[in-house]
JSON list of C-alpha atoms in Angstrom, two decimals:
[
{"chain": "A", "resi": 28, "resn": "MET", "atom": "CA", "xyz": [-18.31, -1.72, 16.28]},
{"chain": "A", "resi": 29, "resn": "ARG", "atom": "CA", "xyz": [-22.00, -1.87, 15.36]},
{"chain": "A", "resi": 30, "resn": "MET", "atom": "CA", "xyz": [-21.11, -1.62, 11.68]},
{"chain": "A", "resi": 31, "resn": "LYS", "atom": "CA", "xyz": [-18.82, -4.67, 11.88]},
{"chain": "A", "resi": 32, "resn": "THR", "atom": "CA", "xyz": [-21.53, -6.60, 13.71]},
{"chain": "A", "resi": 33, "resn": "ALA", "atom": "CA", "xyz": [-24.05, -5.62, 11.03]},
{"chain": "A", "resi": 34, "resn": "ARG", "atom": "CA", "xyz": [-21.68, -6.79, 8.29]},
{"chain": "A", "resi": 35, "resn": "VAL", "atom": "CA", "xyz": [-21.16, -10.14, 10.02]},
{"chain": "A", "resi": 36, "resn": "CYS", "atom": "CA", "xyz": [-24.92, -10.57, 10.41]},
{"chain": "A", "resi": 37, "resn": "THR", "atom": "CA", "xyz": [-25.47, -9.65, 6.77]},
{"chain": "A", "resi": 38, "resn": "ALA", "atom": "CA", "xyz": [-22.79, -12.11, 5.66]},
{"chain": "A", "resi": 39, "resn": "LEU", "atom": "CA", "xyz": [-24.36, -14.88, 7.74]},
{"chain": "A", "resi": 40, "resn": "ALA", "atom": "CA", "xyz": [-27.81, -14.09, 6.35]},
{"chain": "A", "resi": 41, "resn": "MET", "atom": "CA", "xyz": [-26.40, -14.19, 2.79]},
{"chain": "A", "resi": 42, "resn": "THR", "atom": "CA", "xyz": [-24.70, -17.50, 3.54]},
{"chain": "A", "resi": 43, "resn": "ALA", "atom": "CA", "xyz": [-27.97, -19.01, 4.73]},
{"chain": "A", "resi": 44, "resn": "ALA", "atom": "CA", "xyz": [-29.93, -17.57, 1.81]},
{"chain": "A", "resi": 45, "resn": "LEU", "atom": "CA", "xyz": [-27.46, -18.87, -0.75]},
{"chain": "A", "resi": 46, "resn": "GLY", "atom": "CA", "xyz": [-27.40, -22.35, 0.69]},
{"chain": "A", "resi": 47, "resn": "GLY", "atom": "CA", "xyz": [-24.13, -22.51, 2.61]},
{"chain": "A", "resi": 48, "resn": "ALA", "atom": "CA", "xyz": [-20.69, -21.03, 3.01]},
{"chain": "A", "resi": 49, "resn": "GLY", "atom": "CA", "xyz": [-19.47, -22.42, -0.30]},
{"chain": "A", "resi": 50, "resn": "ALA", "atom": "CA", "xyz": [-21.67, -20.06, -2.32]},
{"chain": "A", "resi": 51, "resn": "VAL", "atom": "CA", "xyz": [-20.43, -16.99, -0.47]},
{"chain": "A", "resi": 52, "resn": "ALA", "atom": "CA", "xyz": [-16.80, -18.10, -0.59]},
{"chain": "A", "resi": 53, "resn": "ALA", "atom": "CA", "xyz": [-17.01, -18.58, -4.34]},
{"chain": "A", "resi": 54, "resn": "THR", "atom": "CA", "xyz": [-18.41, -15.08, -4.77]},
{"chain": "A", "resi": 55, "resn": "SER", "atom": "CA", "xyz": [-15.64, -13.55, -2.61]},
{"chain": "A", "resi": 56, "resn": "ALA", "atom": "CA", "xyz": [-12.88, -15.50, -4.32]},
{"chain": "A", "resi": 57, "resn": "SER", "atom": "CA", "xyz": [-13.85, -14.18, -7.75]},
{"chain": "A", "resi": 58, "resn": "ALA", "atom": "CA", "xyz": [-13.68, -10.52, -6.67]},
{"chain": "A", "resi": 59, "resn": "ALA", "atom": "CA", "xyz": [-10.57, -8.62, -7.74]},
{"chain": "A", "resi": 60, "resn": "PRO", "atom": "CA", "xyz": [-8.32, -7.39, -4.93]},
{"chain": "A", "resi": 61, "resn": "SER", "atom": "CA", "xyz": [-9.28, -3.90, -3.73]},
{"chain": "A", "resi": 62, "resn": "CYS", "atom": "CA", "xyz": [-7.05, -1.05, -2.68]},
{"chain": "A", "resi": 63, "resn": "TYR", "atom": "CA", "xyz": [-7.01, 2.68, -2.07]},
{"chain": "A", "resi": 64, "resn": "ILE", "atom": "CA", "xyz": [-4.54, 5.52, -2.53]},
{"chain": "A", "resi": 65, "resn": "THR", "atom": "CA", "xyz": [-2.82, 6.70, 0.67]},
{"chain": "A", "resi": 66, "resn": "ALA", "atom": "CA", "xyz": [-0.74, 9.57, -0.73]},
{"chain": "A", "resi": 67, "resn": "SER", "atom": "CA", "xyz": [-2.22, 13.05, -1.23]},
{"chain": "A", "resi": 68, "resn": "ALA", "atom": "CA", "xyz": [-1.69, 12.41, -4.96]},
{"chain": "A", "resi": 69, "resn": "ALA", "atom": "CA", "xyz": [-0.15, 9.48, -6.81]},
{"chain": "A", "resi": 70, "resn": "ASN", "atom": "CA", "xyz": [1.00, 9.45, -10.41]},
{"chain": "A", "resi": 71, "resn": "VAL", "atom": "CA", "xyz": [-0.45, 6.57, -12.40]},
{"chain": "A", "resi": 72, "resn": "ARG", "atom": "CA", "xyz": [2.19, 5.55, -14.93]},
{"chain": "A", "resi": 73, "resn": "ALA", "atom": "CA", "xyz": [2.20, 3.70, -18.23]},
{"chain": "A", "resi": 74, "resn": "SER", "atom": "CA", "xyz": [4.78, 1.20, -16.97]},
{"chain": "A", "resi": 75, "resn": "ALA", "atom": "CA", "xyz": [6.47, 0.28, -13.69]},
{"chain": "A", "resi": 76, "resn": "SER", "atom": "CA", "xyz": [9.09, 3.03, -13.62]},
{"chain": "A", "resi": 77, "resn": "THR", "atom": "CA", "xyz": [9.38, 6.54, -12.20]},
{"chain": "A", "resi": 78, "resn": "GLY", "atom": "CA", "xyz": [10.55, 7.59, -15.68]},
{"chain": "A", "resi": 79, "resn": "ALA", "atom": "CA", "xyz": [7.45, 6.19, -17.44]},
{"chain": "A", "resi": 80, "resn": "PRO", "atom": "CA", "xyz": [4.86, 8.59, -18.86]},
{"chain": "A", "resi": 81, "resn": "ILE", "atom": "CA", "xyz": [2.11, 9.67, -16.44]},
{"chain": "A", "resi": 82, "resn": "VAL", "atom": "CA", "xyz": [-1.30, 8.51, -17.68]},
{"chain": "A", "resi": 83, "resn": "GLY", "atom": "CA", "xyz": [-3.30, 9.95, -14.77]},
{"chain": "A", "resi": 84, "resn": "VAL", "atom": "CA", "xyz": [-3.32, 11.06, -11.15]},
{"chain": "A", "resi": 85, "resn": "ALA", "atom": "CA", "xyz": [-5.13, 9.35, -8.28]},
{"chain": "A", "resi": 86, "resn": "TYR", "atom": "CA", "xyz": [-5.88, 11.31, -5.12]},
{"chain": "A", "resi": 87, "resn": "LYS", "atom": "CA", "xyz": [-6.00, 10.28, -1.46]},
{"chain": "A", "resi": 88, "resn": "ASN", "atom": "CA", "xyz": [-8.70, 7.70, -0.68]},
{"chain": "A", "resi": 89, "resn": "TYR", "atom": "CA", "xyz": [-9.51, 7.02, -4.35]},
{"chain": "A", "resi": 90, "resn": "SER", "atom": "CA", "xyz": [-10.39, 3.34, -4.53]},
{"chain": "A", "resi": 91, "resn": "CYS", "atom": "CA", "xyz": [-8.72, 1.03, -7.00]},
{"chain": "A", "resi": 92, "resn": "THR", "atom": "CA", "xyz": [-8.66, -2.54, -8.22]},
{"chain": "A", "resi": 93, "resn": "GLU", "atom": "CA", "xyz": [-5.48, -4.54, -8.57]},
{"chain": "A", "resi": 94, "resn": "LEU", "atom": "CA", "xyz": [-5.23, -5.99, -12.08]},
{"chain": "A", "resi": 95, "resn": "THR", "atom": "CA", "xyz": [-2.01, -7.97, -11.67]},
{"chain": "A", "resi": 96, "resn": "GLY", "atom": "CA", "xyz": [0.35, -8.78, -8.83]},
{"chain": "A", "resi": 97, "resn": "GLY", "atom": "CA", "xyz": [3.26, -6.65, -7.70]},
{"chain": "A", "resi": 98, "resn": "LYS", "atom": "CA", "xyz": [6.26, -6.05, -9.92]},
{"chain": "A", "resi": 99, "resn": "PHE", "atom": "CA", "xyz": [9.67, -5.04, -8.58]},
{"chain": "A", "resi": 100, "resn": "THR", "atom": "CA", "xyz": [11.66, -2.66, -10.78]},
{"chain": "A", "resi": 101, "resn": "GLY", "atom": "CA", "xyz": [14.44, -0.31, -9.77]},
{"chain": "A", "resi": 102, "resn": "SER", "atom": "CA", "xyz": [14.02, 0.32, -6.05]},
{"chain": "A", "resi": 103, "resn": "TYR", "atom": "CA", "xyz": [10.23, 0.00, -5.87]},
{"chain": "A", "resi": 104, "resn": "TRP", "atom": "CA", "xyz": [7.38, -2.48, -5.95]},
{"chain": "A", "resi": 105, "resn": "TRP", "atom": "CA", "xyz": [4.66, -1.41, -8.39]},
{"chain": "A", "resi": 106, "resn": "TYR", "atom": "CA", "xyz": [1.06, -2.51, -8.80]},
{"chain": "A", "resi": 107, "resn": "HIS", "atom": "CA", "xyz": [-0.95, -2.52, -12.01]},
{"chain": "A", "resi": 108, "resn": "LEU", "atom": "CA", "xyz": [-4.23, -0.88, -11.02]},
{"chain": "A", "resi": 109, "resn": "ARG", "atom": "CA", "xyz": [-7.51, 0.49, -12.31]},
{"chain": "A", "resi": 110, "resn": "ILE", "atom": "CA", "xyz": [-8.57, 3.68, -10.50]},
{"chain": "A", "resi": 111, "resn": "THR", "atom": "CA", "xyz": [-12.28, 3.26, -9.83]},
{"chain": "A", "resi": 112, "resn": "LYS", "atom": "CA", "xyz": [-13.34, 6.92, -10.01]},
{"chain": "A", "resi": 113, "resn": "THR", "atom": "CA", "xyz": [-11.57, 7.74, -13.30]},
{"chain": "A", "resi": 114, "resn": "GLY", "atom": "CA", "xyz": [-11.14, 4.36, -14.99]},
{"chain": "A", "resi": 115, "resn": "VAL", "atom": "CA", "xyz": [-7.44, 5.13, -15.55]},
{"chain": "A", "resi": 116, "resn": "VAL", "atom": "CA", "xyz": [-5.28, 2.01, -15.76]},
{"chain": "A", "resi": 117, "resn": "GLY", "atom": "CA", "xyz": [-1.58, 2.05, -14.97]},
{"chain": "A", "resi": 118, "resn": "TYR", "atom": "CA", "xyz": [1.12, 1.42, -12.40]},
{"chain": "A", "resi": 119, "resn": "VAL", "atom": "CA", "xyz": [1.36, 2.96, -8.93]},
{"chain": "A", "resi": 120, "resn": "ARG", "atom": "CA", "xyz": [4.24, 2.55, -6.47]},
{"chain": "A", "resi": 121, "resn": "GLU", "atom": "CA", "xyz": [3.45, 0.27, -3.54]},
{"chain": "A", "resi": 122, "resn": "ASP", "atom": "CA", "xyz": [4.26, 2.93, -0.92]},
{"chain": "A", "resi": 123, "resn": "LEU", "atom": "CA", "xyz": [1.44, 5.14, -2.27]},
{"chain": "A", "resi": 124, "resn": "VAL", "atom": "CA", "xyz": [-1.33, 2.55, -2.12]},
{"chain": "A", "resi": 125, "resn": "HIS", "atom": "CA", "xyz": [-2.83, 0.34, 0.60]},
{"chain": "A", "resi": 126, "resn": "GLY", "atom": "CA", "xyz": [-4.41, -3.05, 0.29]},
{"chain": "A", "resi": 127, "resn": "SER", "atom": "CA", "xyz": [-2.91, -4.40, -2.91]},
{"chain": "A", "resi": 128, "resn": "GLY", "atom": "CA", "xyz": [-3.33, -8.15, -2.94]},
{"chain": "A", "resi": 129, "resn": "ASP", "atom": "CA", "xyz": [-5.75, -8.11, 0.00]},
{"chain": "A", "resi": 130, "resn": "VAL", "atom": "CA", "xyz": [-9.39, -8.72, -0.91]},
{"chain": "A", "resi": 131, "resn": "HIS", "atom": "CA", "xyz": [-10.45, -7.85, 2.65]},
{"chain": "A", "resi": 132, "resn": "THR", "atom": "CA", "xyz": [-9.23, -4.25, 2.58]},
{"chain": "A", "resi": 133, "resn": "CYS", "atom": "CA", "xyz": [-11.64, -1.72, 4.04]},
{"chain": "A", "resi": 134, "resn": "ILE", "atom": "CA", "xyz": [-11.90, 1.17, 1.59]},
{"chain": "A", "resi": 135, "resn": "PRO", "atom": "CA", "xyz": [-12.41, 4.41, 3.62]},
{"chain": "A", "resi": 136, "resn": "GLU", "atom": "CA", "xyz": [-15.71, 5.50, 2.08]},
{"chain": "A", "resi": 137, "resn": "TYR", "atom": "CA", "xyz": [-17.26, 2.12, 2.94]},
{"chain": "A", "resi": 138, "resn": "CYS", "atom": "CA", "xyz": [-15.80, 1.55, 6.44]}
]
C-alpha cells in the first residue's frame, strides 16, 4: 500500500512541476500499451496463427509492448508485440499475455 501511495505522490509532484495535469496526461497518452507474459513460455510467431513460424520465445513475466491492436484469427485473439528483454517482434496469443491494450498494467518487476 505504501508503494501505491508513493506513486500517487510522485505523480502529483510531477503534475505540479510540469504545470498541470495536461502535461502529465499527454505524456501518458503517448506511451505504448504495456503487457507481460503469463504463461511459463509463449511462442512468439511471425504471423497470427499457431501454424506460423516461431521467431522467438518469451518466458513468464517478460515485459512487452503492444505494437498493434488485437487480431482474431482461427479460434484465438493475437497481439502484435515487442518483447522488451529480447527485442523480438511477433504475435502472441491473448491467453498467454496480460495487459494488452491497457496502459495502466502493473508489470510484475515494477509493482
